[in-house]
Short mmCIF file of C-alpha atoms in Angstrom, two decimals:
data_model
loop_
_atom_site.label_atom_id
_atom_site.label_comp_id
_atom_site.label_asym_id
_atom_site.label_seq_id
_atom_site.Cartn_x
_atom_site.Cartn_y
_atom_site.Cartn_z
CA UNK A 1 3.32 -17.76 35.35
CA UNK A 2 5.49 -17.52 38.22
CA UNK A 3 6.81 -14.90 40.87
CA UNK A 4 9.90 -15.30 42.68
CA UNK A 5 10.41 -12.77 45.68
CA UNK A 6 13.71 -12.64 48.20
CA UNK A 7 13.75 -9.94 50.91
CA UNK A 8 16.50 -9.09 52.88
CA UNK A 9 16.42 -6.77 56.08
CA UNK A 10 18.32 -3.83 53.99
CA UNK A 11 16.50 -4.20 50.19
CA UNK A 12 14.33 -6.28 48.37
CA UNK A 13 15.83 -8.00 45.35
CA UNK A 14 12.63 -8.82 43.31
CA UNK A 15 12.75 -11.76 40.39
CA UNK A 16 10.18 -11.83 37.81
CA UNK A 17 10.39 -14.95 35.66
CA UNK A 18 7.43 -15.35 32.77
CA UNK A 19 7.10 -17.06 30.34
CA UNK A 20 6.05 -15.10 27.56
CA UNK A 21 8.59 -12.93 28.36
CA UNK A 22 12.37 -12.62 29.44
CA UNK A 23 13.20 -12.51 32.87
CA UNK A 24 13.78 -8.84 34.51
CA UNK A 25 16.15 -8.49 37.31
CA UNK A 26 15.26 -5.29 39.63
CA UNK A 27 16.34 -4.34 42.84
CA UNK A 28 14.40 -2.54 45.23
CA UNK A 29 16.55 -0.04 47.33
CA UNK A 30 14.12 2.38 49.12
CA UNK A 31 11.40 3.71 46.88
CA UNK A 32 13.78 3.01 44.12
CA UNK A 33 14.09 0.11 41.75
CA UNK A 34 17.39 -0.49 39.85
CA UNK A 35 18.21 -3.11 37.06
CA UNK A 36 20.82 -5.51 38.03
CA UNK A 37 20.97 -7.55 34.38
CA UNK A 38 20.21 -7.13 31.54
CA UNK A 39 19.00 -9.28 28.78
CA UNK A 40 21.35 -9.00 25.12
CA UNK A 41 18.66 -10.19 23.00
CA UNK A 42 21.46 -11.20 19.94
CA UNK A 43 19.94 -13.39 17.32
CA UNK A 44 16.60 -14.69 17.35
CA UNK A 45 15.04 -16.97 15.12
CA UNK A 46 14.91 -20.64 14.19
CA UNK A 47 16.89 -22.86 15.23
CA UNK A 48 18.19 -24.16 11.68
CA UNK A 49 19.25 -20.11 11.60
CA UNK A 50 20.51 -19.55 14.75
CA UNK A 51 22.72 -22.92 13.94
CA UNK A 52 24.46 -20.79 10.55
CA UNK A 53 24.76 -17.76 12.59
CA UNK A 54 26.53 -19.36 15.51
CA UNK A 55 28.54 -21.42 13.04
CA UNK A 56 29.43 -17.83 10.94
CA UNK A 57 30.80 -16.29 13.90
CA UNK A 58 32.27 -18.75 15.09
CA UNK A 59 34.58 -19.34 11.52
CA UNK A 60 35.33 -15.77 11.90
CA UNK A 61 36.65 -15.64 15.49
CA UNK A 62 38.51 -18.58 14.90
CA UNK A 63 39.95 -17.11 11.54
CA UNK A 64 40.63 -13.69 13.22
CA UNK A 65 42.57 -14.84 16.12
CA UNK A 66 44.64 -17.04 14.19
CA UNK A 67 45.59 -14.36 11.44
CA UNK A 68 46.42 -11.84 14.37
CA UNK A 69 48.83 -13.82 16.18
CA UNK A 70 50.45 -14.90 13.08
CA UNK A 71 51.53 -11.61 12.39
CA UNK A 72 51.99 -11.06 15.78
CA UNK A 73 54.56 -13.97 15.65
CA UNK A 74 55.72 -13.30 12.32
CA UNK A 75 57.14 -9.92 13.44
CA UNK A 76 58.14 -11.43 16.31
CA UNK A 77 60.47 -13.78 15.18
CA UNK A 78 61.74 -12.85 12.15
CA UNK A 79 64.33 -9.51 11.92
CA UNK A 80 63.57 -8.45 8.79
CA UNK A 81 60.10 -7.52 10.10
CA UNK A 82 61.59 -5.69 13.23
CA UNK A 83 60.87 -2.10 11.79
CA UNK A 84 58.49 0.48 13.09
CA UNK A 85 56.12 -0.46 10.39
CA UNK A 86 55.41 -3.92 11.32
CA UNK A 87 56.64 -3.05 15.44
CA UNK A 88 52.31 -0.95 14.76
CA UNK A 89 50.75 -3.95 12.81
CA UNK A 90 51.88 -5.79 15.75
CA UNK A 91 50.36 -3.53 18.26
CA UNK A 92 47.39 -3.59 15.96
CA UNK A 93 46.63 -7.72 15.84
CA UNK A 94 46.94 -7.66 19.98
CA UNK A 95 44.61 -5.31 19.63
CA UNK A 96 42.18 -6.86 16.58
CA UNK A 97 42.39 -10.18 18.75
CA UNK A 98 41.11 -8.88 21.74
CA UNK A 99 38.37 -6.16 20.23
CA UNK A 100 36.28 -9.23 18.84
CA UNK A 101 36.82 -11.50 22.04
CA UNK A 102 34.95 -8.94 24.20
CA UNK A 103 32.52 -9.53 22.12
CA UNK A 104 31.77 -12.58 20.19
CA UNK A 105 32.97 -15.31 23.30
CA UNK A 106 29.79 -13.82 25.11
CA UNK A 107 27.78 -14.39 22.08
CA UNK A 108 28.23 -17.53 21.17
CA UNK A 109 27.98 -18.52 24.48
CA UNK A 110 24.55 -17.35 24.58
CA UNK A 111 23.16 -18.94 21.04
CA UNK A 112 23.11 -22.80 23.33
CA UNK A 113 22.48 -20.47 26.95
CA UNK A 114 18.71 -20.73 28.32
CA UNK A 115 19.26 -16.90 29.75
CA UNK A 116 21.33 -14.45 27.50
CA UNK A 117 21.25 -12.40 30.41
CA UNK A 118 24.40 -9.80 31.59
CA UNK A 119 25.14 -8.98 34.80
CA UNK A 120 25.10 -4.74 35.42
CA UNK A 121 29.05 -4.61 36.14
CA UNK A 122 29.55 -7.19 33.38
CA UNK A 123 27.79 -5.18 31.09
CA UNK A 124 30.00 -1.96 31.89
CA UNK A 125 33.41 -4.03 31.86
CA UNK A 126 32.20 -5.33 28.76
CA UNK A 127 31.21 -1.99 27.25
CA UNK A 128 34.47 -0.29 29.09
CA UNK A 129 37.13 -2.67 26.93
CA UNK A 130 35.09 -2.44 23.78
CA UNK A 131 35.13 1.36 23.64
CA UNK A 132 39.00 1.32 24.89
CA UNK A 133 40.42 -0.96 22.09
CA UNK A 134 37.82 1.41 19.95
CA UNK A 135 39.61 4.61 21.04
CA UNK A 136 43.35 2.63 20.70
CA UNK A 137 42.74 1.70 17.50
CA UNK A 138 41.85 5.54 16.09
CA UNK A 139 45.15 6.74 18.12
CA UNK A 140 47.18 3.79 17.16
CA UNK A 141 46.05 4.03 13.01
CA UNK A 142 47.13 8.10 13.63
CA UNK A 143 50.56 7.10 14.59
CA UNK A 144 50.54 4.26 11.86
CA UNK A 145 49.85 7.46 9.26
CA UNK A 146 52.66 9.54 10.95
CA UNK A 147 55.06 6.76 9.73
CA UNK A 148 54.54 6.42 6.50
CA UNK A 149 54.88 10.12 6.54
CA UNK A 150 58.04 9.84 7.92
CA UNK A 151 59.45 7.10 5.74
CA UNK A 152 58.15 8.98 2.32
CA UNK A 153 58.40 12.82 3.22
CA UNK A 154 61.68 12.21 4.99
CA UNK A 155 63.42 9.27 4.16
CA UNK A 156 66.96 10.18 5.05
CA UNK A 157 66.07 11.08 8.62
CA UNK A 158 63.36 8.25 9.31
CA UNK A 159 65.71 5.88 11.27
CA UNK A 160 66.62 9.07 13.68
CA UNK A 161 63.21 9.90 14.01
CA UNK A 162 61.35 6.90 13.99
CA UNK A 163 63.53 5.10 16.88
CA UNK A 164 62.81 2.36 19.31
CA UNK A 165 61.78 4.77 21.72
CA UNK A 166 59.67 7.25 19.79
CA UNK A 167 57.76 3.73 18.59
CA UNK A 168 57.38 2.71 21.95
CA UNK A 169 56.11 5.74 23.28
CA UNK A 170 53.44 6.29 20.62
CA UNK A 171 52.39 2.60 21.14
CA UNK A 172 51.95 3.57 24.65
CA UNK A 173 50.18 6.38 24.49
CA UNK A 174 48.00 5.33 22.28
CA UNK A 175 46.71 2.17 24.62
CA UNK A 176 47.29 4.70 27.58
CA UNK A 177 44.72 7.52 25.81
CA UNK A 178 42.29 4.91 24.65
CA UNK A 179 41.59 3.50 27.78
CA UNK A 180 41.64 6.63 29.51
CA UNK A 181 39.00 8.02 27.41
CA UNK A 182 37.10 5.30 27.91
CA UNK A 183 37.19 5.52 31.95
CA UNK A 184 35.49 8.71 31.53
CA UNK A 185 32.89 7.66 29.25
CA UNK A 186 32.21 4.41 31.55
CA UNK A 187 32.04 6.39 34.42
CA UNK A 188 29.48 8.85 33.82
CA UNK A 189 27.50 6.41 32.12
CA UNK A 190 27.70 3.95 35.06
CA UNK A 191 26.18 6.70 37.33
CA UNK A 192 22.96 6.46 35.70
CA UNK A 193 19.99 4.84 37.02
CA UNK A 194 18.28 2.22 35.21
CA UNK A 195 15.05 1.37 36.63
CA UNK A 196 13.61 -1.19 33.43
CA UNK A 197 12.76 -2.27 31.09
CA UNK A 198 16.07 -3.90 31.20
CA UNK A 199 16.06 -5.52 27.60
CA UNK A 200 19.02 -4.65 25.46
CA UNK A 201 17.99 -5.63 21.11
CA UNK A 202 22.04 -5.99 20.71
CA UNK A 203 24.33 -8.35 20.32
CA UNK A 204 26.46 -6.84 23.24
CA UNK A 205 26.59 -3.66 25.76
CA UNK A 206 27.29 -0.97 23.37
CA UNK A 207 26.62 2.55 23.45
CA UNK A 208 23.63 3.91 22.37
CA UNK A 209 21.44 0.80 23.44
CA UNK A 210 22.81 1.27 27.07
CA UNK A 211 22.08 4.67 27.16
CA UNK A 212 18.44 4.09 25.89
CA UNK A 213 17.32 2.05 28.67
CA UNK A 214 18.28 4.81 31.14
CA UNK A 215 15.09 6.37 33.32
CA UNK A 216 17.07 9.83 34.27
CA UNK A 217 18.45 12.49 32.86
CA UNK A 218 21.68 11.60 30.79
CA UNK A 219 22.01 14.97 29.39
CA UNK A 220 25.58 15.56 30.69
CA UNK A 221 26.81 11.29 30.40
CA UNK A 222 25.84 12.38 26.54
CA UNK A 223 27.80 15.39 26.27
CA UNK A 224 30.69 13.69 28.18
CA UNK A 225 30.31 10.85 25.46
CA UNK A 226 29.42 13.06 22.46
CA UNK A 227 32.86 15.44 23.20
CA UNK A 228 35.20 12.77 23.73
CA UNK A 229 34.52 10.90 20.24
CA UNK A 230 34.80 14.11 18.68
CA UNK A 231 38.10 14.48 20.49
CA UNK A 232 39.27 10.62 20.19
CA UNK A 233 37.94 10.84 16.31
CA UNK A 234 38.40 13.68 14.71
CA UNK A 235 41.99 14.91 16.05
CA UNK A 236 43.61 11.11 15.06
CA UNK A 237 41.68 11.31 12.04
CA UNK A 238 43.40 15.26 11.52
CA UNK A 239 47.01 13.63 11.90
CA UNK A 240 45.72 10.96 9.32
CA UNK A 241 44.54 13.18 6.81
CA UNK A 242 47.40 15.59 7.18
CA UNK A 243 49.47 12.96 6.89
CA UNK A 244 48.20 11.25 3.65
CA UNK A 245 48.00 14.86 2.31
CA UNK A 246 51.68 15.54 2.90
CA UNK A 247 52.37 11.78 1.29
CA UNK A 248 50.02 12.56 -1.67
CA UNK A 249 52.00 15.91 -2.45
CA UNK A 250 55.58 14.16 -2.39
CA UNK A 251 54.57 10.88 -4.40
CA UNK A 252 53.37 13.15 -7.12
CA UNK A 253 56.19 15.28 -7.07
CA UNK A 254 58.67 12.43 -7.56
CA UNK A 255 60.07 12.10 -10.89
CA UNK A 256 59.69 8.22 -10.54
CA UNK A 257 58.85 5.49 -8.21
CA UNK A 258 55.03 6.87 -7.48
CA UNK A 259 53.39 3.68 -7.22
CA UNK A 260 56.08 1.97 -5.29
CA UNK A 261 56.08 4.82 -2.54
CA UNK A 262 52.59 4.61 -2.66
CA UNK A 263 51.63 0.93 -2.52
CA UNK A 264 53.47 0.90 1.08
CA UNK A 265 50.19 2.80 1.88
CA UNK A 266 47.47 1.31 0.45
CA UNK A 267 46.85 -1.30 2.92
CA UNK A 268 46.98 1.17 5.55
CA UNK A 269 44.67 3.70 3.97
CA UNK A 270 42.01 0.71 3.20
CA UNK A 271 41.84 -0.24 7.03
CA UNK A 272 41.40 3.44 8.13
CA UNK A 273 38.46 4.52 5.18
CA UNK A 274 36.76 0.99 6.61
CA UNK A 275 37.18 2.09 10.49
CA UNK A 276 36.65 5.56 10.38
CA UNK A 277 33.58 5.09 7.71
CA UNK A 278 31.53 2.24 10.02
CA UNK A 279 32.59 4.16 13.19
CA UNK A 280 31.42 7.48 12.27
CA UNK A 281 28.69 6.04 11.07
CA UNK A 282 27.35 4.30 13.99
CA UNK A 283 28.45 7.56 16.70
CA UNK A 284 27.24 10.09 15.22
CA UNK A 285 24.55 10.52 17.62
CA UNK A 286 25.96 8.74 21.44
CA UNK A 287 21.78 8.71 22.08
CA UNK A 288 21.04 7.05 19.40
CA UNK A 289 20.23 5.31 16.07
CA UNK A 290 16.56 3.58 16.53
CA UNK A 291 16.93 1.44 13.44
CA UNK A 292 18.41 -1.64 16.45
CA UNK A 293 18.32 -3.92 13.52
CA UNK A 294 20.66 -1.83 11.46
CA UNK A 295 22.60 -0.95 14.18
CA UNK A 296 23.33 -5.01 14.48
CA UNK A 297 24.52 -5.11 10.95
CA UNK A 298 26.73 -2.42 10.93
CA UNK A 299 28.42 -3.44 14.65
CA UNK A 300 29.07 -6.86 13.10
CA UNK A 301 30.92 -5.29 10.50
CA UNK A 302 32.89 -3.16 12.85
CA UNK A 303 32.98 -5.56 15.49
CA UNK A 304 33.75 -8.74 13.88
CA UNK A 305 33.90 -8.19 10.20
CA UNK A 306 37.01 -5.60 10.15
CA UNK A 307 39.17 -7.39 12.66
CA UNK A 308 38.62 -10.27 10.42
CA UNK A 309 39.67 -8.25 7.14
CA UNK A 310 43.02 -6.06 8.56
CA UNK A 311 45.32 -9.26 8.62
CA UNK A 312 44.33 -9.91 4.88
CA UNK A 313 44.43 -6.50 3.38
CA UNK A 314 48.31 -5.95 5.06
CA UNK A 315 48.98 -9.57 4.21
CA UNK A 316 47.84 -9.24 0.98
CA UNK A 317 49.62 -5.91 -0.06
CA UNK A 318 52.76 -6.18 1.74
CA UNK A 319 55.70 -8.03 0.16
CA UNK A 320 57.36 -8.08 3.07
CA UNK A 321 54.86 -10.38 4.92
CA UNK A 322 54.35 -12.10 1.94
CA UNK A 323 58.09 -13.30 1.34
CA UNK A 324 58.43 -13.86 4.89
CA UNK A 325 54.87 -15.98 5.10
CA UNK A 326 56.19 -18.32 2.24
CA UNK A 327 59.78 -18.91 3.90
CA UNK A 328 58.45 -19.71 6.65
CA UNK A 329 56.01 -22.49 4.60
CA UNK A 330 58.91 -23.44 2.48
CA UNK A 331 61.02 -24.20 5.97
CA UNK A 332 57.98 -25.72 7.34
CA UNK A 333 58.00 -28.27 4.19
CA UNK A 334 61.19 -29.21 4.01
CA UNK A 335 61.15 -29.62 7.54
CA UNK A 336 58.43 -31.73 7.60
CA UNK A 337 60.12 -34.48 4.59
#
């Protein structure tokens, strides 16, 4: 057992290292002691298991990121993809690739680190992108919704109304509300104290385990938190639902061609019912779901699972992608003899 003590002439930035337990990292301003780390417990276990975890995740990052910025190039490059449709799935794998790096780098980091420990502003920044690209995504699947409405409920005017510019600016506004939203959040949570213990049982610095470890009263960094979800949720989810409701009354009205008006929004509608279910789900209550175990499972599948999934459930169902995917293989053969 060992104690490790620094003083300065202004605080006293205290180290306790044992070793039957993590280390804690306080420091002692006053009569006040404040946690500068914290430690991300992840994954325990054996070594044989934390091996096949590590290895899992590390398939699936891989996997994601390459997926995203195929379709990222894919629209890029090719003109038949340069409509509004793909212009969002675009905007959507920037934003798939970079959810599960704020996450998952850090963690497999940490499976071969001796300390998974996270640094108090780390922790926030970390915390602060993950619940931004969070709040994009619910905008940017709203305006998704509003243009298949568009291109079924009004086909004749969709090029007028879904122009460059209109794309543009709901791209933009939905990056520029989701990380607005989460500046708030992040900076009434920020402003509470946190005076140990300082261990977080998560894979990474997400809500509800944050706000757990806090030793004052969070009563209004909850309400902050608990109002904007409902706002950042429920009124992109509204546009979503009115939308599908408006597509769902003019595909059945249509004398033929239901299922091909409809498949164009299958792939859509299977990304948002696995979003909005694990979301809701998990922020419900800001303070917080107990069950830390569960709460692992389900942020995996939110977290890493789902980014993994969107590529292949808009590759899968879109012909467009398709035909332009095996093109681009067939040019890529005959290239290569």
């Amino acid at each position: 057992m060992r104690d490790l003590k620094w003083t300065t002439d202004s605080d006293q930035v205290i180290l306790s290292c044992r070793t039957a337990t993590p280390c804690i990292f306080s420091m002692e301003v006053g009569n006040q002691t404040w946690v500068t780390k914290f430690i991300l417990v992840g994954f325990p276990g054996s070594l044989s298991m934390r091996t096949a975890v590590f290895l899992m995740f590390l398939v699936s990052y891989v996997l994601t990121v390459t997926e995203n910025m195929t379709i990222i190039l894919l629209v890029q490059q090719n003109r038949p993809l340069h409509k509004p449709m793909y212009f969002f799935l675009a905007n959507l794998s920037f934003l798939e690739t970079w959810y599960i790096s704020v996450t998952v780098p850090k963690l497999l980091f940490s499976f071969w680190s001796m300390s998974n420990s996270i640094s108090f502003t780390h922790c926030m920044i970390q915390l602060y992108f993950f619940i931004a690209l969070m709040c994009t995504e619910c905008v940017l699947l709203a305006a998704m919704a509003y243009d298949r409405y568009v291109a079924i409920c009004r086909p004749l005017h969709y090029p007028n109304i879904m122009s460059h510019g209109l794309c543009f600016r709901l791209a933009l506004g939905s990056w520029g509300i989701g990380f607005g939203v989460s500046l708030a959040k992040i900076y009434f949570i920020s402003r509470l104290s946190f005076c140990g213990p300082n261990i977080i049982n998560h894979f990474f610095c997400d809500i509800s385990p944050v706000l757990n470890l806090s030793c004052t009263d969070m009563s209004i960094a909850e309400l902050v938190d608990f109002v904007l979800a409902l706002v950042i949720f429920l009124f992109p989810l509204s546009i979503t639902v009115l939308s599908y409701g408006c597509i769902l009354t003019t595909v059945l009205r249509m004398p033929t061609g239901k299922q091909k008006a409809f498949s164009t929004c299958v792939s859509h509608l299977v990304v948002v019912t696995i979003f909005y279910s694990a979301t809701i789900f998990m922020y419900a209550r800001p303070r917080a779901i107990h069950a830390f175990n569960m709460n692992k499972v389900i942020s995996i599948f939110y977290a890493i699972v789902t980014p993994a999934l969107n590529p292949f459930i808009y590759c899968l169902r879109n012909r467009e992608v398709k035909e332009t995917l095996k093109k681009l293989s067939c040019y890529q053969a005959t290239g290569s003899t």
